[in-house]
PDB file of C-alpha atoms and ligand atoms in Angstrom:
ATOM      1  CA  MET U   1      65.348  46.052 -69.661  1.00  0.00           C
ATOM      2  CA  PHE U   2      63.463  49.283 -68.562  1.00  0.00           C
ATOM      3  CA  LYS U   3      66.515  50.103 -66.377  1.00  0.00           C
ATOM      4  CA  ARG U   4      68.823  49.971 -69.425  1.00  0.00           C
ATOM      5  CA  LEU U   5      66.252  52.183 -71.475  1.00  0.00           C
ATOM      6  CA  ARG U   6      66.229  54.778 -68.729  1.00  0.00           C
ATOM      7  CA  GLU U   7      70.048  54.714 -68.584  1.00  0.00           C
ATOM      8  CA  ASP U   8      70.196  55.170 -72.356  1.00  0.00           C
ATOM      9  CA  ILE U   9      67.793  58.219 -72.172  1.00  0.00           C
ATOM     10  CA  LYS U  10      69.727  59.718 -69.294  1.00  0.00           C
ATOM     11  CA  THR U  11      72.876  59.392 -71.375  1.00  0.00           C
ATOM     12  CA  VAL U  12      71.372  61.399 -74.180  1.00  0.00           C
ATOM     13  CA  PHE U  13      70.305  64.081 -71.753  1.00  0.00           C
ATOM     14  CA  ALA U  14      73.919  64.184 -70.358  1.00  0.00           C
ATOM     15  CA  LYS U  15      75.637  64.304 -73.854  1.00  0.00           C
ATOM     16  CA  ASP U  16      73.316  66.282 -76.014  1.00  0.00           C
ATOM     17  CA  PRO U  17      72.525  69.890 -74.839  1.00  0.00           C
ATOM     18  CA  ALA U  18      69.797  69.990 -77.601  1.00  0.00           C
ATOM     19  CA  ALA U  19      67.721  67.125 -76.071  1.00  0.00           C
ATOM     20  CA  LYS U  20      64.532  68.487 -74.591  1.00  0.00           C
ATOM     21  CA  SER U  21      62.317  65.623 -73.291  1.00  0.00           C
ATOM     22  CA  ALA U  22      62.454  61.879 -72.709  1.00  0.00           C
ATOM     23  CA  ILE U  23      59.591  61.377 -75.270  1.00  0.00           C
ATOM     24  CA  GLU U  24      61.661  63.205 -77.995  1.00  0.00           C
ATOM     25  CA  ILE U  25      64.760  61.134 -77.083  1.00  0.00           C
ATOM     26  CA  PHE U  26      62.861  57.905 -77.213  1.00  0.00           C
ATOM     27  CA  PHE U  27      61.215  58.479 -80.650  1.00  0.00           C
ATOM     28  CA  LEU U  28      63.560  60.801 -82.467  1.00  0.00           C
ATOM     29  CA  TYR U  29      67.223  59.798 -81.790  1.00  0.00           C
ATOM     30  CA  PRO U  30      68.483  57.436 -84.524  1.00  0.00           C
ATOM     31  CA  GLY U  31      71.737  56.847 -82.553  1.00  0.00           C
ATOM     32  CA  LEU U  32      69.686  55.325 -79.765  1.00  0.00           C
ATOM     33  CA  HIS U  33      67.507  53.166 -82.111  1.00  0.00           C
ATOM     34  CA  ALA U  34      70.658  51.946 -83.709  1.00  0.00           C
ATOM     35  CA  ILE U  35      72.115  50.894 -80.244  1.00  0.00           C
ATOM     36  CA  TRP U  36      68.829  49.228 -79.361  1.00  0.00           C
ATOM     37  CA  SER U  37      68.611  47.263 -82.479  1.00  0.00           C
ATOM     38  CA  HIS U  38      72.253  46.276 -82.256  1.00  0.00           C
ATOM     39  CA  ARG U  39      71.489  44.700 -78.906  1.00  0.00           C
ATOM     40  CA  VAL U  40      68.940  42.513 -80.690  1.00  0.00           C
ATOM     41  CA  SER U  41      71.160  41.691 -83.642  1.00  0.00           C
ATOM     42  CA  HIS U  42      74.212  40.982 -81.409  1.00  0.00           C
ATOM     43  CA  PHE U  43      71.970  38.563 -79.336  1.00  0.00           C
ATOM     44  CA  PHE U  44      71.112  36.659 -82.546  1.00  0.00           C
ATOM     45  CA  TRP U  45      74.811  36.747 -83.711  1.00  0.00           C
ATOM     46  CA  LYS U  46      75.974  35.194 -80.368  1.00  0.00           C
ATOM     47  CA  HIS U  47      73.419  32.524 -80.718  1.00  0.00           C
ATOM     48  CA  ARG U  48      74.644  31.729 -84.264  1.00  0.00           C
ATOM     49  CA  LEU U  49      71.533  33.008 -85.960  1.00  0.00           C
ATOM     50  CA  ARG U  50      73.695  34.833 -88.347  1.00  0.00           C
ATOM     51  CA  PHE U  51      71.224  35.654 -91.081  1.00  0.00           C
ATOM     52  CA  LEU U  52      68.734  37.015 -88.652  1.00  0.00           C
ATOM     53  CA  ALA U  53      71.345  39.054 -87.075  1.00  0.00           C
ATOM     54  CA  ARG U  54      72.423  40.572 -90.397  1.00  0.00           C
ATOM     55  CA  LEU U  55      68.806  41.150 -91.295  1.00  0.00           C
ATOM     56  CA  VAL U  56      68.139  43.194 -88.086  1.00  0.00           C
ATOM     57  CA  SER U  57      71.353  45.167 -88.696  1.00  0.00           C
ATOM     58  CA  HIS U  58      70.380  45.828 -92.243  1.00  0.00           C
ATOM     59  CA  VAL U  59      66.894  47.069 -91.354  1.00  0.00           C
ATOM     60  CA  ASN U  60      68.534  49.227 -88.673  1.00  0.00           C
ATOM     61  CA  ARG U  61      70.866  50.689 -91.360  1.00  0.00           C
ATOM     62  CA  PHE U  62      67.818  51.406 -93.577  1.00  0.00           C
ATOM     63  CA  PHE U  63      66.112  53.397 -91.002  1.00  0.00           C
ATOM     64  CA  THR U  64      68.958  55.156 -89.181  1.00  0.00           C
ATOM     65  CA  GLY U  65      71.882  55.273 -91.651  1.00  0.00           C
ATOM     66  CA  ILE U  66      74.043  53.701 -88.987  1.00  0.00           C
ATOM     67  CA  GLU U  67      75.721  50.436 -89.811  1.00  0.00           C
ATOM     68  CA  ILE U  68      76.799  48.296 -86.877  1.00  0.00           C
ATOM     69  CA  HIS U  69      77.959  44.818 -87.653  1.00  0.00           C
ATOM     70  CA  PRO U  70      76.122  42.364 -85.366  1.00  0.00           C
ATOM     71  CA  GLY U  71      79.462  40.884 -84.200  1.00  0.00           C
ATOM     72  CA  ALA U  72      80.636  44.231 -82.816  1.00  0.00           C
ATOM     73  CA  THR U  73      80.747  44.675 -78.987  1.00  0.00           C
ATOM     74  CA  ILE U  74      79.254  47.855 -77.723  1.00  0.00           C
ATOM     75  CA  GLY U  75      79.340  48.838 -74.106  1.00  0.00           C
ATOM     76  CA  ARG U  76      76.855  50.639 -71.866  1.00  0.00           C
ATOM     77  CA  ARG U  77      75.813  54.245 -72.247  1.00  0.00           C
ATOM     78  CA  VAL U  78      77.335  54.566 -75.638  1.00  0.00           C
ATOM     79  CA  PHE U  79      75.777  57.436 -77.557  1.00  0.00           C
ATOM     80  CA  ILE U  80      75.865  57.978 -81.335  1.00  0.00           C
ATOM     81  CA  ASP U  81      74.830  61.583 -81.909  1.00  0.00           C
ATOM     82  CA  HIS U  82      73.149  62.294 -85.281  1.00  0.00           C
ATOM     83  CA  GLY U  83      74.535  59.049 -86.577  1.00  0.00           C
ATOM     84  CA  MET U  84      74.148  59.098 -90.306  1.00  0.00           C
ATOM     85  CA  GLY U  85      77.171  57.398 -91.976  1.00  0.00           C
ATOM     86  CA  VAL U  86      78.508  55.726 -88.915  1.00  0.00           C
ATOM     87  CA  VAL U  87      80.093  52.260 -89.716  1.00  0.00           C
ATOM     88  CA  ILE U  88      81.259  49.879 -86.938  1.00  0.00           C
ATOM     89  CA  GLY U  89      83.040  46.711 -88.129  1.00  0.00           C
ATOM     90  CA  GLU U  90      82.615  43.148 -86.992  1.00  0.00           C
ATOM     91  CA  THR U  91      85.476  42.849 -84.657  1.00  0.00           C
ATOM     92  CA  ALA U  92      85.284  46.434 -83.214  1.00  0.00           C
ATOM     93  CA  GLU U  93      84.929  46.867 -79.485  1.00  0.00           C
ATOM     94  CA  VAL U  94      83.456  49.961 -78.053  1.00  0.00           C
ATOM     95  CA  GLY U  95      83.675  50.577 -74.155  1.00  0.00           C
ATOM     96  CA  ASP U  96      81.268  52.136 -71.827  1.00  0.00           C
ATOM     97  CA  ASP U  97      80.362  55.852 -72.062  1.00  0.00           C
ATOM     98  CA  VAL U  98      81.835  56.444 -75.547  1.00  0.00           C
ATOM     99  CA  LEU U  99      80.365  59.282 -77.488  1.00  0.00           C
ATOM    100  CA  MET U 100      80.649  59.473 -81.289  1.00  0.00           C
ATOM    101  CA  TYR U 101      79.179  61.689 -83.889  1.00  0.00           C
ATOM    102  CA  GLN U 102      77.947  61.242 -87.527  1.00  0.00           C
ATOM    103  CA  GLY U 103      80.263  59.705 -90.133  1.00  0.00           C
ATOM    104  CA  VAL U 104      82.570  57.916 -87.698  1.00  0.00           C
ATOM    105  CA  VAL U 105      84.084  54.713 -89.124  1.00  0.00           C
ATOM    106  CA  LEU U 106      85.720  51.985 -87.051  1.00  0.00           C
ATOM    107  CA  GLY U 107      87.040  50.102 -90.040  1.00  0.00           C
ATOM    108  CA  GLY U 108      89.465  47.379 -90.914  1.00  0.00           C
ATOM    109  CA  VAL U 109      92.501  47.346 -93.198  1.00  0.00           C
ATOM    110  CA  ASP U 110      92.969  43.596 -93.375  1.00  0.00           C
ATOM    111  CA  LEU U 111      91.023  41.062 -95.339  1.00  0.00           C
ATOM    112  CA  GLU U 112      91.926  38.177 -93.076  1.00  0.00           C
ATOM    113  CA  LYS U 113      89.273  36.847 -90.718  1.00  0.00           C
ATOM    114  CA  LYS U 114      90.844  37.937 -87.421  1.00  0.00           C
ATOM    115  CA  LYS U 115      90.594  40.990 -85.033  1.00  0.00           C
ATOM    116  CA  ARG U 116      90.895  43.730 -87.581  1.00  0.00           C
ATOM    117  CA  HIS U 117      88.888  46.671 -86.195  1.00  0.00           C
ATOM    118  CA  PRO U 118      89.706  49.258 -83.487  1.00  0.00           C
ATOM    119  CA  THR U 119      89.091  48.841 -79.788  1.00  0.00           C
ATOM    120  CA  VAL U 120      87.734  51.990 -78.273  1.00  0.00           C
ATOM    121  CA  GLU U 121      88.108  52.125 -74.404  1.00  0.00           C
ATOM    122  CA  SER U 122      85.636  53.809 -72.055  1.00  0.00           C
ATOM    123  CA  GLY U 123      84.867  57.503 -72.115  1.00  0.00           C
ATOM    124  CA  VAL U 124      86.413  58.150 -75.517  1.00  0.00           C
ATOM    125  CA  VAL U 125      84.925  60.965 -77.664  1.00  0.00           C
ATOM    126  CA  ILE U 126      85.094  60.453 -81.543  1.00  0.00           C
ATOM    127  CA  GLY U 127      84.438  63.655 -83.628  1.00  0.00           C
ATOM    128  CA  ALA U 128      82.289  63.780 -86.612  1.00  0.00           C
ATOM    129  CA  GLY U 129      83.699  62.076 -89.648  1.00  0.00           C
ATOM    130  CA  ALA U 130      86.784  60.496 -87.840  1.00  0.00           C
ATOM    131  CA  ILE U 131      87.945  57.311 -89.390  1.00  0.00           C
ATOM    132  CA  LEU U 132      89.790  54.839 -87.116  1.00  0.00           C
ATOM    133  CA  LEU U 133      91.452  51.987 -89.028  1.00  0.00           C
ATOM    134  CA  GLY U 134      92.944  48.646 -87.966  1.00  0.00           C
ATOM    135  CA  PRO U 135      93.215  46.631 -84.640  1.00  0.00           C
ATOM    136  CA  ILE U 136      94.392  49.819 -82.804  1.00  0.00           C
ATOM    137  CA  THR U 137      93.351  50.895 -79.311  1.00  0.00           C
ATOM    138  CA  ILE U 138      92.048  54.296 -78.406  1.00  0.00           C
ATOM    139  CA  GLY U 139      92.825  54.611 -74.745  1.00  0.00           C
ATOM    140  CA  SER U 140      90.231  55.525 -72.197  1.00  0.00           C
ATOM    141  CA  ASN U 141      89.019  59.140 -72.209  1.00  0.00           C
ATOM    142  CA  ALA U 142      91.007  60.027 -75.312  1.00  0.00           C
ATOM    143  CA  ARG U 143      89.463  62.452 -77.819  1.00  0.00           C
ATOM    144  CA  VAL U 144      89.620  62.081 -81.500  1.00  0.00           C
ATOM    145  CA  GLY U 145      89.177  65.250 -83.578  1.00  0.00           C
ATOM    146  CA  ALA U 146      86.512  65.604 -86.188  1.00  0.00           C
ATOM    147  CA  GLY U 147      87.768  64.532 -89.630  1.00  0.00           C
ATOM    148  CA  SER U 148      90.908  62.742 -88.337  1.00  0.00           C
ATOM    149  CA  VAL U 149      92.205  59.580 -89.763  1.00  0.00           C
ATOM    150  CA  VAL U 150      93.685  57.401 -86.956  1.00  0.00           C
ATOM    151  CA  VAL U 151      95.880  54.455 -87.867  1.00  0.00           C
ATOM    152  CA  LYS U 152      98.014  54.090 -84.699  1.00  0.00           C
ATOM    153  CA  SER U 153      96.947  53.497 -81.090  1.00  0.00           C
ATOM    154  CA  VAL U 154      96.350  56.468 -78.844  1.00  0.00           C
ATOM    155  CA  PRO U 155      97.256  56.502 -75.173  1.00  0.00           C
ATOM    156  CA  PRO U 156      94.555  57.141 -72.603  1.00  0.00           C
ATOM    157  CA  GLY U 157      93.448  60.831 -72.113  1.00  0.00           C
ATOM    158  CA  LYS U 158      95.199  62.147 -75.232  1.00  0.00           C
ATOM    159  CA  VAL U 159      93.779  64.362 -78.007  1.00  0.00           C
ATOM    160  CA  VAL U 160      94.458  63.174 -81.538  1.00  0.00           C
ATOM    161  CA  VAL U 161      93.713  65.368 -84.637  1.00  0.00           C
ATOM    162  CA  GLY U 162      94.446  65.485 -88.315  1.00  0.00           C
ATOM    163  CA  ILE U 163      95.410  63.193 -91.180  1.00  0.00           C
ATOM    164  CA  PRO U 164      97.235  60.949 -90.211  1.00  0.00           C
ATOM    165  CA  GLY U 165      96.155  61.464 -86.667  1.00  0.00           C
ATOM    166  CA  ARG U 166      98.802  63.152 -84.375  1.00  0.00           C
ATOM    167  CA  ILE U 167      98.675  63.721 -80.580  1.00  0.00           C
ATOM    168  CA  ILE U 168      98.349  67.327 -79.546  1.00  0.00           C
ATOM    169  CA  GLU U 169      98.900  68.967 -76.139  1.00  0.00           C
ATOM    170  CA  GLU U 170      96.007  68.632 -73.745  1.00  0.00           C
ATOM    171  CA  LYS U 171      93.819  71.684 -73.601  1.00  0.00           C
ATOM    172  CA  GLY U 172      95.053  74.382 -71.424  1.00  0.00           C
ATOM    173  CA  LYS U 173      98.648  73.149 -71.324  1.00  0.00           C
ATOM    174  CA  HIS U 174     100.089  75.578 -73.833  1.00  0.00           C
ATOM    175  CA  LEU U 175      97.816  78.362 -72.561  1.00  0.00           C
ATOM    176  CA  ALA U 176      99.080  77.935 -68.950  1.00  0.00           C
ATOM    177  CA  ALA U 177     102.617  78.715 -70.193  1.00  0.00           C
ATOM    178  CA  ILE U 178     101.476  82.228 -71.196  1.00  0.00           C
ATOM    179  CA  GLU U 179     102.007  84.866 -68.467  1.00  0.00           C
ATOM    180  CA  HIS U 180     100.027  87.905 -69.344  1.00  0.00           C
ATOM    181  CA  GLY U 181     102.269  90.129 -67.254  1.00  0.00           C
ATOM    182  CA  VAL U 182     105.353  89.121 -69.168  1.00  0.00           C
ATOM    183  CA  LEU U 183     104.357  89.347 -72.816  1.00  0.00           C
ATOM    184  CA  PRO U 184     107.013  88.920 -75.523  1.00  0.00           C
ATOM    185  CA  ASP U 185     108.559  92.093 -76.981  1.00  0.00           C
ATOM    186  CA  PRO U 186     109.200  91.610 -80.640  1.00  0.00           C
ATOM    187  CA  VAL U 187     111.261  94.792 -81.082  1.00  0.00           C
ATOM    188  CA  ALA U 188     113.687  93.695 -78.317  1.00  0.00           C
ATOM    189  CA  GLU U 189     113.828  90.211 -79.836  1.00  0.00           C
ATOM    190  CA  ALA U 190     114.756  91.666 -83.212  1.00  0.00           C
ATOM    191  CA  ILE U 191     117.577  93.885 -81.721  1.00  0.00           C
ATOM    192  CA  ARG U 192     118.877  90.882 -79.759  1.00  0.00           C
ATOM    193  CA  PHE U 193     119.052  88.988 -82.940  1.00  0.00           C
ATOM    194  CA  ILE U 194     120.884  91.603 -84.922  1.00  0.00           C
ATOM    195  CA  LEU U 195     123.485  92.078 -82.069  1.00  0.00           C
ATOM    196  CA  LYS U 196     124.018  88.412 -81.886  1.00  0.00           C
ATOM    197  CA  ARG U 197     124.758  88.298 -85.770  1.00  0.00           C
ATOM    198  CA  GLN U 198     126.956  91.384 -85.379  1.00  0.00           C
ATOM    199  CA  ASP U 199     129.034  89.611 -82.754  1.00  0.00           C
ATOM    200  CA  LYS U 200     129.436  86.554 -84.929  1.00  0.00           C
ATOM    201  CA  ILE U 201     130.490  88.629 -87.946  1.00  0.00           C
ATOM    202  CA  GLU U 202     133.064  90.632 -85.824  1.00  0.00           C
ATOM    203  CA  SER U 203     134.644  87.453 -84.381  1.00  0.00           C
ATOM    204  CA  MET U 204     134.892  86.029 -87.857  1.00  0.00           C
ATOM    205  CA  LEU U 205     136.614  89.118 -89.196  1.00  0.00           C
ATOM    206  CA  GLU U 206     138.979  89.151 -86.243  1.00  0.00           C
ATOM    207  CA  LYS U 207     139.901  85.614 -86.896  1.00  0.00           C
ATOM    208  CA  ARG U 208     140.348  86.190 -90.625  1.00  0.00           C
ATOM    209  CA  ASP U 209     142.242  89.582 -90.548  1.00  0.00           C
ATOM    210  CA  GLY U 210     143.806  89.425 -87.135  1.00  0.00           C
ATOM    211  CA  VAL U 211     142.318  92.834 -86.537  1.00  0.00           C
ATOM    212  CA  HIS U 212     140.680  93.523 -83.250  1.00  0.00           C
ATOM    213  CA  ILE U 213     137.262  95.055 -83.631  1.00  0.00           C
ATOM    214  CA  SER U 214     135.960  96.578 -80.452  1.00  0.00           C
ATOM    215  CA  GLY U 215     133.712  93.853 -79.108  1.00  0.00           C
ATOM    216  CA  ASP U 216     132.963  96.052 -76.244  1.00  0.00           C
ATOM    217  CA  ALA U 217     130.489  98.086 -78.296  1.00  0.00           C
ATOM    218  CA  ALA U 218     128.293  95.112 -78.736  1.00  0.00           C
ATOM    219  CA  ALA U 219     128.678  94.102 -75.126  1.00  0.00           C
ATOM    220  CA  ASN U 220     127.794  97.555 -74.025  1.00  0.00           C
ATOM    221  CA  GLU U 221     124.745  97.555 -76.280  1.00  0.00           C
ATOM    222  CA  SER U 222     123.794  94.293 -74.999  1.00  0.00           C
ATOM    223  CA  SER U 223     123.981  95.344 -71.362  1.00  0.00           C
ATOM    224  CA  ARG U 224     121.963  98.500 -72.208  1.00  0.00           C
ATOM    225  CA  LEU U 225     119.338  96.303 -73.828  1.00  0.00           C
ATOM    226  CA  SER U 226     119.381  94.163 -70.703  1.00  0.00           C
ATOM    227  CA  ASP U 227     118.781  97.250 -68.558  1.00  0.00           C
ATOM    228  CA  ALA U 228     116.041  98.327 -70.834  1.00  0.00           C
ATOM    229  CA  PHE U 229     114.189  95.113 -71.379  1.00  0.00           C
ATOM    230  CA  GLY U 230     114.953  93.069 -68.310  1.00  0.00           C
ATOM    231  CA  GLU U 231     116.176  89.526 -68.177  1.00  0.00           C
ATOM    232  CA  GLY U 232     117.157  88.147 -71.642  1.00  0.00           C
ATOM    233  CA  GLY U 233     118.458  91.418 -72.815  1.00  0.00           C
ATOM    234  CA  GLY U 234     122.114  90.290 -72.363  1.00  0.00           C
ATOM    235  CA  ILE U 235     123.399  88.397 -75.183  1.00  0.00           C
TER     236      ILE U 235
HETATM  237  C1  COA Z 301      89.737  67.383 -81.133  1.00  0.00           C
HETATM  238  C2  COA Z 301      88.889  68.130 -80.231  1.00  0.00           C
HETATM  239  C3  COA Z 301      88.251  67.115 -79.185  1.00  0.00           C
HETATM  240  C4  COA Z 301      89.817  69.157 -79.415  1.00  0.00           C
HETATM  241  O1  COA Z 301      89.205  70.026 -78.572  1.00  0.00           O
HETATM  242  P1  COA Z 301      90.026  70.893 -77.595  1.00  0.00           P
HETATM  243  O2  COA Z 301      90.724  70.053 -76.590  1.00  0.00           O
HETATM  244  O3  COA Z 301      88.989  71.830 -77.124  1.00  0.00           O
HETATM  245  O4  COA Z 301      91.138  71.489 -78.526  1.00  0.00           O
HETATM  246  P2  COA Z 301      91.289  72.934 -79.118  1.00  0.00           P
HETATM  247  O5  COA Z 301      89.910  73.415 -79.703  1.00  0.00           O
HETATM  248  O6  COA Z 301      91.875  73.762 -78.024  1.00  0.00           O
HETATM  249  O7  COA Z 301      92.360  72.801 -80.234  1.00  0.00           O
HETATM  250  C5  COA Z 301      93.688  72.438 -80.011  1.00  0.00           C
HETATM  251  C6  COA Z 301      94.394  72.434 -81.308  1.00  0.00           C
HETATM  252  O8  COA Z 301      93.910  71.352 -82.105  1.00  0.00           O
HETATM  253  C7  COA Z 301      93.451  71.908 -83.397  1.00  0.00           C
HETATM  254  N1  COA Z 301      92.158  71.146 -83.768  1.00  0.00           N
HETATM  255  C8  COA Z 301      91.075  70.991 -82.961  1.00  0.00           C
HETATM  256  N2  COA Z 301      90.286  70.129 -83.545  1.00  0.00           N
HETATM  257  C9  COA Z 301      90.857  69.766 -84.783  1.00  0.00           C
HETATM  258  C10 COA Z 301      90.411  68.928 -85.755  1.00  0.00           C
HETATM  259  N3  COA Z 301      89.299  68.256 -85.709  1.00  0.00           N
HETATM  260  N4  COA Z 301      91.274  68.743 -86.755  1.00  0.00           N
HETATM  261  C11 COA Z 301      92.558  69.350 -86.820  1.00  0.00           C
HETATM  262  N5  COA Z 301      92.909  70.218 -85.877  1.00  0.00           N
HETATM  263  C12 COA Z 301      92.151  70.400 -84.747  1.00  0.00           C
HETATM  264  C13 COA Z 301      93.123  73.331 -83.063  1.00  0.00           C
HETATM  265  O9  COA Z 301      93.211  74.193 -84.214  1.00  0.00           O
HETATM  266  C14 COA Z 301      94.180  73.710 -82.057  1.00  0.00           C
HETATM  267  O10 COA Z 301      95.441  73.844 -82.797  1.00  0.00           O
HETATM  268  P3  COA Z 301      96.464  75.031 -82.233  1.00  0.00           P
HETATM  269  O11 COA Z 301      96.898  74.575 -80.866  1.00  0.00           O
HETATM  270  O12 COA Z 301      97.546  74.928 -83.297  1.00  0.00           O
HETATM  271  O13 COA Z 301      95.719  76.303 -82.330  1.00  0.00           O
HETATM  272  C15 COA Z 301      87.740  68.946 -80.801  1.00  0.00           C
HETATM  273  O14 COA Z 301      88.233  70.016 -81.618  1.00  0.00           O
HETATM  274  C16 COA Z 301      86.827  68.135 -81.823  1.00  0.00           C
HETATM  275  O15 COA Z 301      87.192  67.963 -83.015  1.00  0.00           O
HETATM  276  N6  COA Z 301      85.751  67.605 -81.281  1.00  0.00           N
HETATM  277  C17 COA Z 301      84.849  66.916 -82.065  1.00  0.00           C
HETATM  278  C18 COA Z 301      83.372  67.595 -81.979  1.00  0.00           C
HETATM  279  C19 COA Z 301      82.483  67.133 -83.096  1.00  0.00           C
HETATM  280  O16 COA Z 301      82.784  66.371 -83.891  1.00  0.00           O
HETATM  281  N7  COA Z 301      81.306  67.728 -82.937  1.00  0.00           N
HETATM  282  C20 COA Z 301      80.290  67.396 -83.959  1.00  0.00           C
HETATM  283  C21 COA Z 301      78.975  67.879 -83.458  1.00  0.00           C
HETATM  284  S1  COA Z 301      77.752  67.620 -84.641  1.00  0.00           S
END
């Protein structure tokens, strides 16, 4: 039991840069108190002491503002930071090393008595106020943006944001595409666009009137642009 307590306190040190001492973490982290009391209520729930389980969960909610149904399965080293407003439903499953912030909801959309809450795999981070609905799976190490509403499963390692939640590129991917030595030139782009349009209009006029308009002018212009601006200048 003490091993688990130490592990929980270490987890807070690892995941909250504001944590200063073990004493402070032990007494003043509602997210931790909620996890500890859930362990008790889950024990009663599994032993079919349902009223007692709900009572412990209710008292926990009163003190921490975090509502975890006693039937929910919570892994090891799970940390709920700040915590107020978190709701975790009866059939939710939360894997190891999950980090979630205040206002997170793992909720159901079905009134039938079956698996109806999300499964959150290990290492997932769920931002403040994110709402995850239905028996979806958030793959391991995925990250859910603050304020998102997620109604579909998310593959492992992905980042999902917005309402409804959409998967975005992983951090750094789009940045890696930018080469600072080859910055885009908006003036050259504009000239290229105008020449392209001019070519199109000339060939339309040639087709309609049968008159040959010197296409060479545009071609020459284009090759000049190519010389001036490098690759891509030719149209
Ligand atoms: C989703 C999250 C994990 C992404 O972090 P990241 O990988 O560093 O992503 P970035 O900050 O580079 O943002 C990538 C894109 O997603 C957008 N984005 C990031 N978080 C978002 C959110 N919560 N909602 C909507 N869009 C979001 C950014 O604007 C950016 O868009 P762009 O590419 O069009 O500019 C992070 O923004 C987040 O919400 N973390 C939760 C933190 C939290 O709740 N803290 C509470 C402390 S009390």
